[in-house]
Amino acid sequence: AQSVTQLDSHVSVSEGTPVLLRCNYSSSYSPSLFWYVQHPNKGLQLLLKYTSAATLVKGINGFEAEFKKSETSFHLTKPSAHMSDAAEYFCVVRNNDMRFGAGTRLTVKP
Amino acid sequence: DAGVTQSPTHLIKTRGQHVTLRCSPISGHKSVSWYQQVLGQGPQFIFQYYEKEERGRGNFPDRFSARQFPNYSSELNVNALLLGDSALYLCASSLGGGSPRTDTQYFGPGTRLTVL
């Protein structure tokens, strides 16, 4: 069985400050993990993925995530938020099918 | 290169009707997956097809069906529509083959279905 929990439904930051979106996963096997972003009325865009190579994964737009097996976590970070980062973010775990978290809405204040 | 395309973008139906949604994958991709995203929730897996064969099915009633064509495009069909079927329906394509764990999916913009 596999599942993913996004610990915050809503995160609000000021422009230029760091972003942390938290994700914990549960999986019977060594999983692949993904972060996707969804802007309003748009489809999902892949930010980054972990597939058992380096535990620190760099993605697009300055985002990165660290796979921590001991903590079963895959948190998404960015050093400095930009207004264009405001969107819904989904953490995903995959063995066979894809299981999505409920999403975290990121708000960026000017 | 064109990404995943879906049609139509929006659709309004009434309860009891039938709907067909269409998806064209990225060129070279042989696998298509369908997801339902209800407002305020994460997407839920409905089906995956690879080389025209069903590879996986989520926990959805038999009113939901799909198929994949020789050109790898796909259709999702929903019969006897219910109000609760109102959602954004997302299609994703991937290369397919190999390990599902490493088969990255790329999503289309979705079809917004409203059932009245």
Coordinates of C-alpha atoms in Angstrom, one line a residue:
Chain A
A1 CA 0.0 0.0 0.0
Q2 CA 1.2 3.5 -0.6
S3 CA 0.0 7.0 0.4
V4 CA 1.2 10.5 0.7
T5 CA 0.3 13.2 3.2
Q6 CA 0.9 16.9 2.6
L7 CA 1.2 18.4 6.0
D8 CA -0.1 21.9 5.2
S9 CA -3.1 22.7 3.1
H10 CA -2.1 26.3 2.8
V11 CA 1.3 28.1 3.1
S12 CA 1.7 31.8 2.9
V13 CA 5.1 33.5 2.4
S14 CA 6.4 36.9 1.5
E15 CA 8.2 37.5 -1.8
G16 CA 11.9 36.9 -1.4
T17 CA 11.6 34.6 1.6
P18 CA 12.2 30.8 1.7
V19 CA 9.5 28.3 0.8
L20 CA 9.0 24.9 2.6
L21 CA 6.2 22.6 1.5
R22 CA 6.1 19.4 3.5
C23 CA 5.3 15.9 2.3
N24 CA 5.4 12.5 4.1
Y25 CA 4.9 9.2 2.3
S26 CA 4.1 5.6 3.0
S27 CA 5.1 2.8 0.7
S28 CA 5.7 -0.9 1.0
Y29 CA 8.5 -0.7 -1.5
S30 CA 11.1 1.8 -2.5
P31 CA 9.0 4.4 -4.2
S32 CA 9.5 7.1 -6.8
L33 CA 8.4 10.5 -5.6
F34 CA 7.4 13.6 -7.6
W35 CA 6.3 17.2 -7.1
Y36 CA 3.9 18.7 -9.5
V37 CA 2.6 22.3 -9.7
Q38 CA -0.8 23.4 -10.9
H39 CA -1.5 27.0 -11.7
P40 CA -5.2 28.2 -11.7
N41 CA -7.2 26.6 -14.6
K42 CA -4.1 24.8 -15.8
G43 CA -2.9 21.2 -16.0
L44 CA -0.1 19.8 -13.9
Q45 CA 3.6 20.6 -14.5
L46 CA 6.4 18.4 -13.3
L47 CA 8.7 20.2 -10.9
L48 CA 11.1 17.4 -10.0
K49 CA 11.3 13.7 -9.4
Y50 CA 13.2 11.2 -7.2
T51 CA 13.8 7.7 -8.6
S52 CA 16.5 6.3 -6.2
A53 CA 19.5 8.2 -7.5
A54 CA 20.8 11.3 -5.6
T55 CA 18.7 12.1 -2.5
L56 CA 18.8 15.8 -3.1
V57 CA 16.9 16.5 -6.3
K58 CA 17.0 19.8 -8.2
G59 CA 14.0 20.8 -10.3
I60 CA 12.8 23.7 -12.4
N61 CA 12.4 27.3 -11.3
G62 CA 14.8 27.0 -8.4
F63 CA 12.9 24.3 -6.5
E64 CA 14.6 21.3 -4.9
A65 CA 13.5 18.4 -2.6
E66 CA 15.4 16.0 -0.4
F67 CA 14.4 12.4 0.0
K68 CA 14.9 11.3 3.6
K69 CA 14.1 7.6 4.0
S70 CA 14.5 7.5 7.8
E71 CA 11.8 10.3 8.1
T72 CA 9.8 9.1 5.1
S73 CA 9.7 12.7 3.9
F74 CA 10.2 14.5 0.6
H75 CA 9.9 18.2 1.4
L76 CA 10.0 20.8 -1.3
T77 CA 12.0 24.0 -0.8
K78 CA 13.0 27.1 -2.6
P79 CA 15.4 29.7 -1.2
S80 CA 13.5 32.8 -2.4
A81 CA 9.8 32.9 -3.3
H82 CA 8.6 34.8 -6.4
M83 CA 5.1 36.0 -7.1
S84 CA 4.8 33.6 -10.0
D85 CA 5.3 30.7 -7.6
A86 CA 1.7 31.1 -6.2
A87 CA -0.1 27.9 -7.2
E88 CA -1.2 24.5 -5.9
Y89 CA 1.5 22.0 -5.3
F90 CA 1.1 18.2 -5.2
C91 CA 3.4 15.6 -3.8
V92 CA 3.0 12.2 -5.5
V93 CA 4.2 8.7 -4.6
R94 CA 4.4 6.0 -7.2
N95 CA 5.1 2.2 -7.3
N96 CA 2.6 1.1 -9.9
D97 CA -0.1 3.7 -9.9
M98 CA 0.3 7.4 -8.9
R99 CA -1.0 8.5 -5.6
F100 CA -1.4 12.2 -5.1
G101 CA -1.5 14.2 -1.9
A102 CA -4.4 16.6 -1.2
G103 CA -2.3 19.6 -2.3
T104 CA -0.7 22.6 -0.7
R105 CA -1.9 26.1 -1.8
L106 CA 1.1 28.5 -1.8
T107 CA 0.3 32.2 -1.5
V108 CA 3.1 34.7 -2.1
K109 CA 2.6 38.2 -0.6
P110 CA 4.3 41.2 -2.1
Chain B
D1 CA 7.2 19.8 -29.6
A2 CA 3.4 19.6 -28.8
G3 CA 2.6 18.5 -25.3
V4 CA -0.4 16.4 -24.3
T5 CA -3.6 17.7 -25.8
Q6 CA -7.2 17.2 -24.6
S7 CA -10.5 18.0 -26.0
P8 CA -12.9 19.6 -25.4
T9 CA -11.6 22.1 -22.8
H10 CA -15.1 22.5 -21.2
L11 CA -18.2 20.5 -21.3
I12 CA -21.7 20.8 -19.8
K13 CA -23.9 17.8 -19.5
T14 CA -27.1 16.8 -17.6
R15 CA -27.6 13.9 -15.3
G16 CA -28.0 10.5 -17.1
Q17 CA -26.2 11.6 -20.3
H18 CA -23.0 10.1 -21.7
V19 CA -19.7 11.9 -22.3
T20 CA -16.6 11.1 -24.3
L21 CA -13.3 12.9 -23.6
R22 CA -10.3 12.7 -25.8
C23 CA -6.5 12.8 -25.3
S24 CA -3.5 12.9 -27.7
P25 CA -0.2 11.9 -26.1
I26 CA 3.2 13.4 -26.6
S27 CA 4.8 12.1 -29.8
G28 CA 6.7 8.9 -29.1
H29 CA 4.7 8.2 -25.9
K30 CA 2.9 4.9 -25.8
S31 CA 1.1 5.1 -22.4
V32 CA -1.9 7.2 -21.5
S33 CA -3.4 7.6 -18.0
W34 CA -6.6 9.3 -16.9
Y35 CA -7.3 11.1 -13.6
Q36 CA -10.3 12.8 -12.0
Q37 CA -9.7 15.9 -10.0
V38 CA -12.6 17.1 -8.0
L39 CA -12.5 20.7 -6.9
G40 CA -10.2 21.2 -3.9
Q41 CA -8.7 17.7 -4.0
G42 CA -5.7 16.0 -5.6
P43 CA -6.1 14.0 -8.8
Q44 CA -7.4 10.4 -8.5
F45 CA -6.2 7.6 -10.8
I46 CA -8.9 6.2 -13.1
F47 CA -7.1 4.1 -15.9
Q48 CA -3.8 3.5 -17.5
Y49 CA -3.3 2.1 -21.0
Y50 CA -0.1 0.9 -22.7
E51 CA 0.1 -0.3 -26.3
K52 CA -3.8 -0.4 -26.4
E53 CA -4.0 -2.7 -23.4
E54 CA -5.4 -1.7 -20.0
R55 CA -2.5 -1.7 -17.5
G56 CA -4.2 -0.4 -14.4
R57 CA -7.6 0.6 -13.1
G58 CA -8.5 2.8 -10.1
N59 CA -11.5 2.5 -7.8
F60 CA -14.1 3.9 -10.1
P61 CA -17.5 2.3 -11.1
D62 CA -18.1 0.5 -14.4
R63 CA -19.8 3.6 -15.8
F64 CA -16.2 4.7 -16.5
S65 CA -14.5 3.1 -19.5
A66 CA -11.6 3.9 -21.7
R67 CA -9.7 2.7 -24.7
Q68 CA -6.5 3.5 -26.6
F69 CA -6.2 3.6 -30.3
P70 CA -3.4 2.4 -32.6
N71 CA -2.0 6.0 -32.8
Y72 CA -1.8 5.9 -29.0
S73 CA -4.6 8.5 -28.5
S74 CA -7.2 7.7 -26.0
E75 CA -10.9 8.2 -25.1
L76 CA -12.5 8.2 -21.7
N77 CA -16.2 7.4 -21.6
V78 CA -18.5 8.0 -18.7
N79 CA -22.1 6.7 -18.9
A80 CA -25.2 7.7 -16.8
L81 CA -23.6 10.9 -15.5
L82 CA -24.1 11.9 -11.9
L83 CA -23.7 15.3 -10.3
G84 CA -20.7 13.9 -8.5
D85 CA -18.9 13.3 -11.8
S86 CA -18.4 17.1 -12.2
A87 CA -14.6 17.5 -12.1
L88 CA -11.5 18.3 -14.1
Y89 CA -10.4 15.2 -16.1
L90 CA -6.7 15.0 -16.7
C91 CA -4.9 12.9 -19.2
A92 CA -1.2 12.1 -18.8
S93 CA 1.2 10.5 -21.3
S94 CA 4.4 8.6 -20.7
L95 CA 6.9 6.5 -22.6
G96 CA 5.6 3.3 -21.0
G97 CA 7.4 0.1 -20.8
G98 CA 10.2 -0.5 -18.3
S99 CA 9.5 0.1 -14.6
P100 CA 6.4 2.0 -13.7
R101 CA 8.4 3.7 -10.9
T102 CA 10.6 5.6 -13.3
D103 CA 8.0 6.2 -16.1
T104 CA 7.4 10.0 -15.7
Q105 CA 4.0 11.2 -16.6
Y106 CA 3.3 14.5 -18.4
F107 CA -0.1 16.1 -18.0
G108 CA -2.5 17.8 -20.4
P109 CA -4.5 20.9 -19.5
G110 CA -7.6 18.9 -18.7
T111 CA -11.3 18.8 -19.6
R112 CA -13.6 20.6 -17.2
L113 CA -16.9 18.6 -17.0
T114 CA -19.9 20.1 -15.4
V115 CA -23.0 17.9 -14.8
L116 CA -26.2 19.7 -14.1

